[in-house]
């Protein structure tokens, strides 16, 4: 059965995704670049990027063998909270914008794509198999999203949409049908701008063999979310009051100046600038259960709070 491309895109827009595009479910040419990035140690200790799971990223059909078409979607998470970390409350820590809400975005996006599938099943008048990927599935999400026309990959390594900016969660729906047409990548609009590179407090955006790339071992997001060990004393001084993630290279991006606001209730700001205080297990669970911040566990959160308190004393 040949699916009408516009019908697929309209289903995504109707279910609350601000971005949608279509691309073939085949290996992506960025895969070799990704493996090269990993092999040069730039993924630091993120084992889900460095171990056998990196291999699976090559072909979406390793995830869902019947896949023919990939519907790539973006859901805006920009909200009307503090503009950037310089607007933190006086004694507050900074939590990355994507984690301000009250629910884990994986659940919100998965539910949205399940509604897209339900809508398509009614329109097609038949059930079908599919696979939803939200962040955790081994796919080069940004590369496919670019291929599907959602945006270009900026020097800050984020997917940027003109005119909506880069505050997007990405997800994919793998479908077992061909479609009438695919989207194509937009032009790269970074031009001569270097704002993100200049603003990064740890110089984590580095020039690689084929363009700008992230050195995870220098990135505040890596150290405050993923790392199981402590950063060097020198690096920690640059973390400021960041206790979960870092948005600086997106905050300074001119394409985010007019980013629209999300109306999704689950993403409205509840946790932007919590007080810089260590939390016991129960208090941490009460505050961050079901939010992305839960990923650090209380132990990682408290480690980050101590670093931020130390930085505040200096
Ligand atoms: S997230 Fe922060 S530390 Fe990481 S590259 Fe961007 S500005 Fe630098
Ligand atoms: S700040 Fe400038 S160079 Fe960096 S991603 Fe945005 S437009 Fe591109």
CSV table of C-alpha atoms and ligand atoms in Angstrom, one decimal:
chain,number,residue,atom,x,y,z
A,1,UNK,CA,0.0,0.0,0.0
A,2,UNK,CA,1.3,3.4,-1.0
A,3,UNK,CA,0.7,6.0,1.8
A,4,UNK,CA,0.0,9.6,0.9
A,5,UNK,CA,2.9,11.7,2.3
A,6,UNK,CA,0.7,14.7,3.3
A,7,UNK,CA,-1.7,12.3,5.2
A,8,UNK,CA,1.3,11.1,7.3
A,9,UNK,CA,2.5,14.6,8.0
A,10,UNK,CA,-1.0,15.9,8.8
A,11,UNK,CA,-1.5,13.1,11.3
A,12,UNK,CA,1.7,14.2,13.1
A,13,UNK,CA,0.7,17.9,13.1
A,14,UNK,CA,-2.8,17.0,14.3
A,15,UNK,CA,-1.4,15.1,17.3
A,16,UNK,CA,0.7,18.0,18.6
A,17,UNK,CA,4.1,17.7,16.8
A,18,UNK,CA,5.3,21.0,15.6
A,19,UNK,CA,7.8,19.4,13.1
A,20,UNK,CA,7.3,16.4,10.8
A,21,UNK,CA,9.1,15.0,7.8
A,22,UNK,CA,9.6,11.8,5.9
A,23,UNK,CA,12.7,9.9,4.9
A,24,UNK,CA,13.5,6.4,3.8
A,25,UNK,CA,14.2,3.9,6.5
A,26,UNK,CA,17.7,3.0,5.2
A,27,UNK,CA,21.3,3.4,6.6
A,28,UNK,CA,22.4,7.0,7.0
A,29,UNK,CA,25.7,8.2,5.6
A,30,UNK,CA,26.5,9.9,8.9
A,31,UNK,CA,27.0,6.5,10.5
A,32,UNK,CA,30.7,6.4,9.5
A,33,UNK,CA,31.2,9.8,11.0
A,34,UNK,CA,29.5,8.8,14.2
A,35,UNK,CA,31.7,5.7,14.6
A,36,UNK,CA,34.7,7.9,13.9
A,37,UNK,CA,33.6,10.3,16.6
A,38,UNK,CA,33.2,7.5,19.0
A,39,UNK,CA,36.5,5.9,18.1
A,40,UNK,CA,38.3,9.2,18.8
A,41,UNK,CA,37.0,9.1,22.4
A,42,UNK,CA,34.6,12.1,22.0
A,43,UNK,CA,31.7,10.1,23.4
A,44,UNK,CA,33.6,9.9,26.7
A,45,UNK,CA,32.2,7.1,28.9
A,46,UNK,CA,28.7,7.0,27.5
A,47,UNK,CA,28.7,3.2,27.0
A,48,UNK,CA,25.3,3.2,25.2
A,49,UNK,CA,27.2,5.1,22.4
A,50,UNK,CA,30.5,3.2,22.6
A,51,UNK,CA,29.6,-0.5,23.0
A,52,UNK,CA,27.9,-3.0,20.7
A,53,UNK,CA,24.8,-0.8,20.6
A,54,UNK,CA,26.6,1.8,18.4
A,55,UNK,CA,26.6,-0.8,15.6
A,56,UNK,CA,22.8,-1.1,15.6
A,57,UNK,CA,22.6,2.6,14.7
A,58,UNK,CA,23.5,2.0,11.1
A,59,UNK,CA,20.2,0.6,9.8
A,60,UNK,CA,16.7,1.3,11.1
A,61,UNK,CA,15.7,-2.1,9.8
A,62,UNK,CA,17.9,-3.7,12.5
A,63,UNK,CA,15.3,-2.2,14.9
A,64,UNK,CA,12.2,-3.0,12.7
A,65,UNK,CA,12.9,-5.3,9.8
A,66,UNK,CA,9.8,-4.3,7.9
A,67,UNK,CA,10.6,-0.6,8.0
A,68,UNK,CA,10.3,1.3,4.7
A,69,UNK,CA,9.4,4.8,5.7
A,70,UNK,CA,10.5,6.8,8.7
A,71,UNK,CA,8.3,9.6,10.0
A,72,UNK,CA,10.5,12.0,11.9
A,73,UNK,CA,8.8,14.4,14.4
A,74,UNK,CA,9.9,17.2,16.6
A,75,UNK,CA,8.0,18.4,19.7
A,76,UNK,CA,8.8,21.8,21.1
A,77,UNK,CA,9.7,22.2,24.7
A,78,UNK,CA,10.5,25.9,24.9
A,79,UNK,CA,8.5,27.5,27.7
A,80,UNK,CA,8.1,30.8,29.4
A,81,UNK,CA,10.6,30.2,32.2
A,82,UNK,CA,13.9,32.0,32.9
A,83,UNK,CA,15.6,33.2,29.7
A,84,UNK,CA,19.0,31.6,30.6
A,85,UNK,CA,21.1,30.6,33.5
A,86,UNK,CA,22.0,34.2,34.3
A,87,UNK,CA,18.3,34.6,35.4
A,88,UNK,CA,18.6,31.8,38.0
A,89,UNK,CA,17.2,32.7,41.3
A,90,UNK,CA,19.9,34.1,43.6
A,91,UNK,CA,20.6,30.8,45.4
A,92,UNK,CA,19.3,28.5,42.7
A,93,UNK,CA,21.0,25.9,40.5
A,94,UNK,CA,20.3,25.7,36.8
A,95,UNK,CA,18.5,22.7,35.3
A,96,UNK,CA,18.5,22.3,31.5
A,97,UNK,CA,15.3,23.6,29.8
A,98,UNK,CA,14.3,20.2,28.5
A,99,UNK,CA,14.0,18.9,32.1
A,100,UNK,CA,11.9,21.6,33.6
A,101,UNK,CA,8.6,19.8,33.1
A,102,UNK,CA,6.6,17.4,35.3
A,103,UNK,CA,6.8,14.3,33.1
A,104,UNK,CA,9.5,12.4,31.3
A,105,UNK,CA,9.4,13.5,27.6
A,106,UNK,CA,9.9,9.9,26.4
A,107,UNK,CA,6.4,9.1,27.6
A,108,UNK,CA,4.9,12.3,26.2
A,109,UNK,CA,6.4,11.7,22.7
A,110,UNK,CA,5.6,8.0,22.7
A,111,UNK,CA,2.0,8.7,23.6
A,112,UNK,CA,1.8,11.3,20.8
A,113,UNK,CA,3.2,8.9,18.2
A,114,UNK,CA,0.8,6.2,19.5
A,115,UNK,CA,-2.1,8.6,18.7
A,116,UNK,CA,-0.6,9.2,15.2
A,117,UNK,CA,-0.7,5.4,14.7
A,118,UNK,CA,-4.2,5.1,16.0
A,119,UNK,CA,-5.3,7.9,13.6
A,120,UNK,CA,-3.5,6.2,10.6
A,121,UNK,CA,-5.1,2.9,11.4
A,122,UNK,CA,-8.6,4.5,11.2
A,123,UNK,CA,-7.7,6.3,8.0
A,124,UNK,CA,-6.3,3.2,6.4
A,125,UNK,CA,-9.0,0.9,7.8
A,126,UNK,CA,-6.5,-1.8,8.8
A,127,UNK,CA,-4.1,-2.6,11.6
A,128,UNK,CA,-0.3,-2.6,10.8
A,129,UNK,CA,2.9,-3.2,12.6
A,130,UNK,CA,5.2,-0.3,13.5
A,131,UNK,CA,8.0,0.8,15.8
A,132,UNK,CA,8.3,4.0,17.8
A,133,UNK,CA,11.8,5.3,18.7
A,134,UNK,CA,12.2,8.0,21.3
A,135,UNK,CA,15.7,8.9,22.1
A,136,UNK,CA,16.6,5.5,23.7
A,137,UNK,CA,16.4,3.5,20.5
A,138,UNK,CA,19.7,3.1,18.7
A,139,UNK,CA,19.2,5.6,15.8
A,140,UNK,CA,21.1,8.7,14.6
A,141,UNK,CA,18.1,10.8,15.4
A,142,UNK,CA,19.4,14.2,14.4
A,143,UNK,CA,20.8,12.9,11.1
A,144,UNK,CA,17.5,11.4,10.1
A,145,UNK,CA,15.6,14.4,11.2
A,146,UNK,CA,17.8,16.6,9.0
A,147,UNK,CA,17.3,14.2,6.1
A,148,UNK,CA,13.5,14.4,6.7
A,149,UNK,CA,13.8,18.2,6.4
A,150,UNK,CA,13.2,19.2,10.0
A,151,UNK,CA,16.3,21.4,10.2
A,152,UNK,CA,20.0,21.5,9.8
A,153,UNK,CA,22.6,20.4,12.3
A,154,UNK,CA,24.3,23.5,13.8
A,155,UNK,CA,27.8,24.0,14.9
A,156,UNK,CA,26.5,23.4,18.4
A,157,UNK,CA,25.5,19.9,17.1
A,158,UNK,CA,21.8,20.6,17.7
A,159,UNK,CA,19.1,20.2,15.1
A,160,UNK,CA,17.9,23.8,14.2
A,161,UNK,CA,14.7,24.6,12.5
A,162,UNK,CA,14.2,27.8,10.6
A,163,UNK,CA,12.2,29.6,12.0
A,164,UNK,CA,11.4,27.6,15.2
A,165,UNK,CA,14.9,27.1,16.7
A,166,UNK,CA,16.4,24.1,18.4
A,167,UNK,CA,14.3,23.5,21.6
A,168,UNK,CA,12.9,20.2,20.2
A,169,UNK,CA,12.6,16.6,21.3
A,170,UNK,CA,12.9,14.3,18.4
A,171,UNK,CA,11.2,10.9,17.8
A,172,UNK,CA,10.6,8.6,14.9
A,173,UNK,CA,7.9,6.3,13.7
A,174,UNK,CA,9.0,3.4,11.5
A,175,UNK,CA,6.3,2.3,9.1
A,176,UNK,CA,6.1,-0.8,6.9
A,177,UNK,CA,4.7,1.1,3.9
A,178,UNK,CA,6.2,3.2,1.0
A,179,UNK,CA,5.0,6.8,0.7
A,180,UNK,CA,4.4,9.1,-2.2
A,181,UNK,CA,7.3,11.4,-1.5
A,182,UNK,CA,10.1,12.2,1.0
A,183,UNK,CA,11.3,15.5,2.3
A,184,UNK,CA,14.8,16.8,1.7
A,185,UNK,CA,17.4,18.5,4.0
A,186,UNK,CA,17.3,22.3,4.4
A,187,UNK,CA,20.4,24.4,3.8
A,188,UNK,CA,22.8,25.0,6.7
A,189,UNK,CA,22.1,28.5,8.1
A,190,UNK,CA,25.0,28.8,10.6
A,191,UNK,CA,27.0,30.7,8.1
A,192,UNK,CA,29.9,32.6,9.7
A,193,UNK,CA,28.3,32.7,13.1
A,194,UNK,CA,30.4,31.2,16.0
A,195,UNK,CA,28.4,32.4,19.0
A,196,UNK,CA,27.9,28.9,20.4
A,197,UNK,CA,31.6,28.1,20.1
A,198,UNK,CA,32.6,31.4,21.7
A,199,UNK,CA,30.1,31.1,24.6
A,200,UNK,CA,30.8,27.5,25.6
A,201,UNK,CA,32.5,27.8,29.1
A,202,UNK,CA,34.5,24.6,28.6
A,203,UNK,CA,35.4,24.9,24.9
A,204,UNK,CA,33.6,21.6,24.3
A,205,UNK,CA,32.6,22.4,20.7
A,206,UNK,CA,35.7,21.4,18.7
A,207,UNK,CA,36.7,21.3,15.0
A,208,UNK,CA,36.9,17.8,13.8
A,209,UNK,CA,37.9,16.2,10.5
A,210,UNK,CA,34.5,16.9,8.9
A,211,UNK,CA,33.1,19.9,10.8
A,212,UNK,CA,32.3,21.0,14.3
A,213,UNK,CA,31.6,18.3,16.9
A,214,UNK,CA,31.1,17.8,20.6
A,215,UNK,CA,33.9,16.7,22.9
A,216,UNK,CA,31.7,15.1,25.5
A,217,UNK,CA,34.5,14.9,28.0
A,218,UNK,CA,34.5,18.7,28.2
A,219,UNK,CA,30.7,19.2,28.1
A,220,UNK,CA,28.8,20.3,31.2
A,221,UNK,CA,25.8,18.3,30.1
A,222,UNK,CA,27.9,15.2,30.0
A,223,UNK,CA,29.4,15.8,33.4
A,224,UNK,CA,26.2,16.7,35.2
A,225,UNK,CA,23.9,14.1,33.6
A,226,UNK,CA,25.8,11.1,32.3
A,227,UNK,CA,29.2,10.9,34.0
A,228,UNK,CA,29.6,8.4,36.9
A,229,UNK,CA,32.9,10.0,37.9
A,230,UNK,CA,34.0,13.5,39.0
A,231,UNK,CA,35.3,16.0,36.5
A,232,UNK,CA,38.7,17.6,37.1
A,233,UNK,CA,38.9,20.5,39.6
A,234,UNK,CA,39.8,22.8,36.7
A,235,UNK,CA,36.8,21.8,34.6
A,236,UNK,CA,34.4,21.9,37.5
A,237,UNK,CA,35.1,25.6,38.0
A,238,UNK,CA,33.5,26.3,34.7
A,239,UNK,CA,30.3,24.6,35.6
A,240,UNK,CA,28.9,27.6,37.5
A,241,UNK,CA,25.5,26.8,39.0
A,242,UNK,CA,24.7,24.1,36.4
A,243,UNK,CA,23.3,21.1,38.3
A,244,UNK,CA,21.6,19.2,35.4
A,245,UNK,CA,22.6,19.9,31.8
A,246,UNK,CA,23.6,23.1,30.1
A,247,UNK,CA,21.8,25.2,27.5
A,248,UNK,CA,24.4,27.9,26.9
A,249,UNK,CA,25.2,26.9,23.3
A,250,UNK,CA,21.5,27.0,22.5
A,251,UNK,CA,20.6,30.1,24.5
A,252,UNK,CA,23.1,32.2,22.5
A,253,UNK,CA,22.0,30.8,19.1
A,254,UNK,CA,20.3,33.6,17.1
A,255,UNK,CA,17.8,31.1,15.6
A,256,UNK,CA,16.3,30.6,19.1
A,257,UNK,CA,15.6,34.3,19.5
A,258,UNK,CA,12.0,33.9,18.2
A,259,UNK,CA,11.5,30.3,19.3
A,260,UNK,CA,7.8,29.7,19.9
A,261,UNK,CA,6.5,28.5,23.2
A,262,UNK,CA,5.2,25.0,23.8
A,263,UNK,CA,1.6,24.6,25.1
A,264,UNK,CA,2.2,21.0,26.3
A,265,UNK,CA,1.2,20.9,30.0
A,266,UNK,CA,3.8,18.3,30.8
A,267,UNK,CA,6.7,20.6,29.7
A,268,UNK,CA,5.6,23.8,31.6
A,269,UNK,CA,8.4,24.9,34.0
A,270,UNK,CA,8.3,23.4,37.5
A,271,UNK,CA,12.0,22.8,38.1
A,272,UNK,CA,14.0,25.5,36.4
A,273,UNK,CA,16.1,26.8,39.3
A,274,UNK,CA,15.8,24.7,42.5
A,275,UNK,CA,17.6,25.8,45.6
A,276,UNK,CA,21.2,24.7,45.8
A,277,UNK,CA,20.7,22.1,48.5
A,278,UNK,CA,21.5,18.4,48.8
A,279,UNK,CA,18.4,16.2,48.9
A,280,UNK,CA,17.9,12.8,50.6
A,281,UNK,CA,16.6,9.9,48.5
A,282,UNK,CA,13.0,10.5,49.4
A,283,UNK,CA,13.1,14.3,48.8
A,284,UNK,CA,14.8,13.7,45.4
A,285,UNK,CA,12.2,11.2,44.4
A,286,UNK,CA,9.3,13.5,45.5
A,287,UNK,CA,10.7,16.4,43.5
A,288,UNK,CA,12.0,14.7,40.3
A,289,UNK,CA,10.3,11.3,40.0
A,290,UNK,CA,9.0,11.0,36.4
A,291,UNK,CA,11.1,13.9,35.2
A,292,UNK,CA,14.4,13.6,33.2
A,293,UNK,CA,16.4,14.8,36.3
A,294,UNK,CA,15.7,11.3,37.9
A,295,UNK,CA,18.4,10.0,35.6
A,296,UNK,CA,21.2,11.3,37.8
A,297,UNK,CA,19.7,9.7,40.9
A,298,UNK,CA,20.1,11.6,44.2
A,299,UNK,CA,23.8,10.8,44.4
A,300,UNK,CA,24.6,12.4,41.1
A,301,UNK,CA,22.3,15.4,41.8
A,302,UNK,CA,24.0,16.0,45.2
A,303,UNK,CA,27.4,15.7,43.6
A,304,UNK,CA,26.4,18.5,41.1
A,305,UNK,CA,24.9,20.6,43.9
A,306,UNK,CA,28.2,20.5,45.8
A,307,UNK,CA,30.1,21.6,42.8
A,308,UNK,CA,27.7,24.5,42.2
A,309,UNK,CA,27.9,25.5,45.9
A,310,UNK,CA,31.7,25.4,45.7
A,311,UNK,CA,31.6,27.6,42.6
A,312,UNK,CA,29.2,30.1,44.3
A,313,UNK,CA,31.7,30.5,47.2
A,314,UNK,CA,34.5,31.5,44.8
B,1,LIG,S1,26.0,22.2,26.5
B,1,LIG,FE1,27.2,23.8,27.6
B,1,LIG,S2,29.2,22.8,27.9
B,1,LIG,FE2,28.2,21.5,26.4
B,1,LIG,S3,28.8,22.3,24.4
B,1,LIG,FE3,27.0,23.4,24.9
B,1,LIG,S4,27.7,25.3,26.0
B,1,LIG,FE4,29.4,23.8,26.0
B,2,LIG,S1,25.1,29.9,17.5
B,2,LIG,FE1,25.5,30.4,15.4
B,2,LIG,S2,27.1,28.8,14.8
B,2,LIG,FE2,26.1,28.1,16.7
B,2,LIG,S3,24.5,26.8,16.0
B,2,LIG,FE3,23.6,28.8,16.3
B,2,LIG,S4,23.7,29.8,14.2
B,2,LIG,FE4,25.1,28.0,14.3
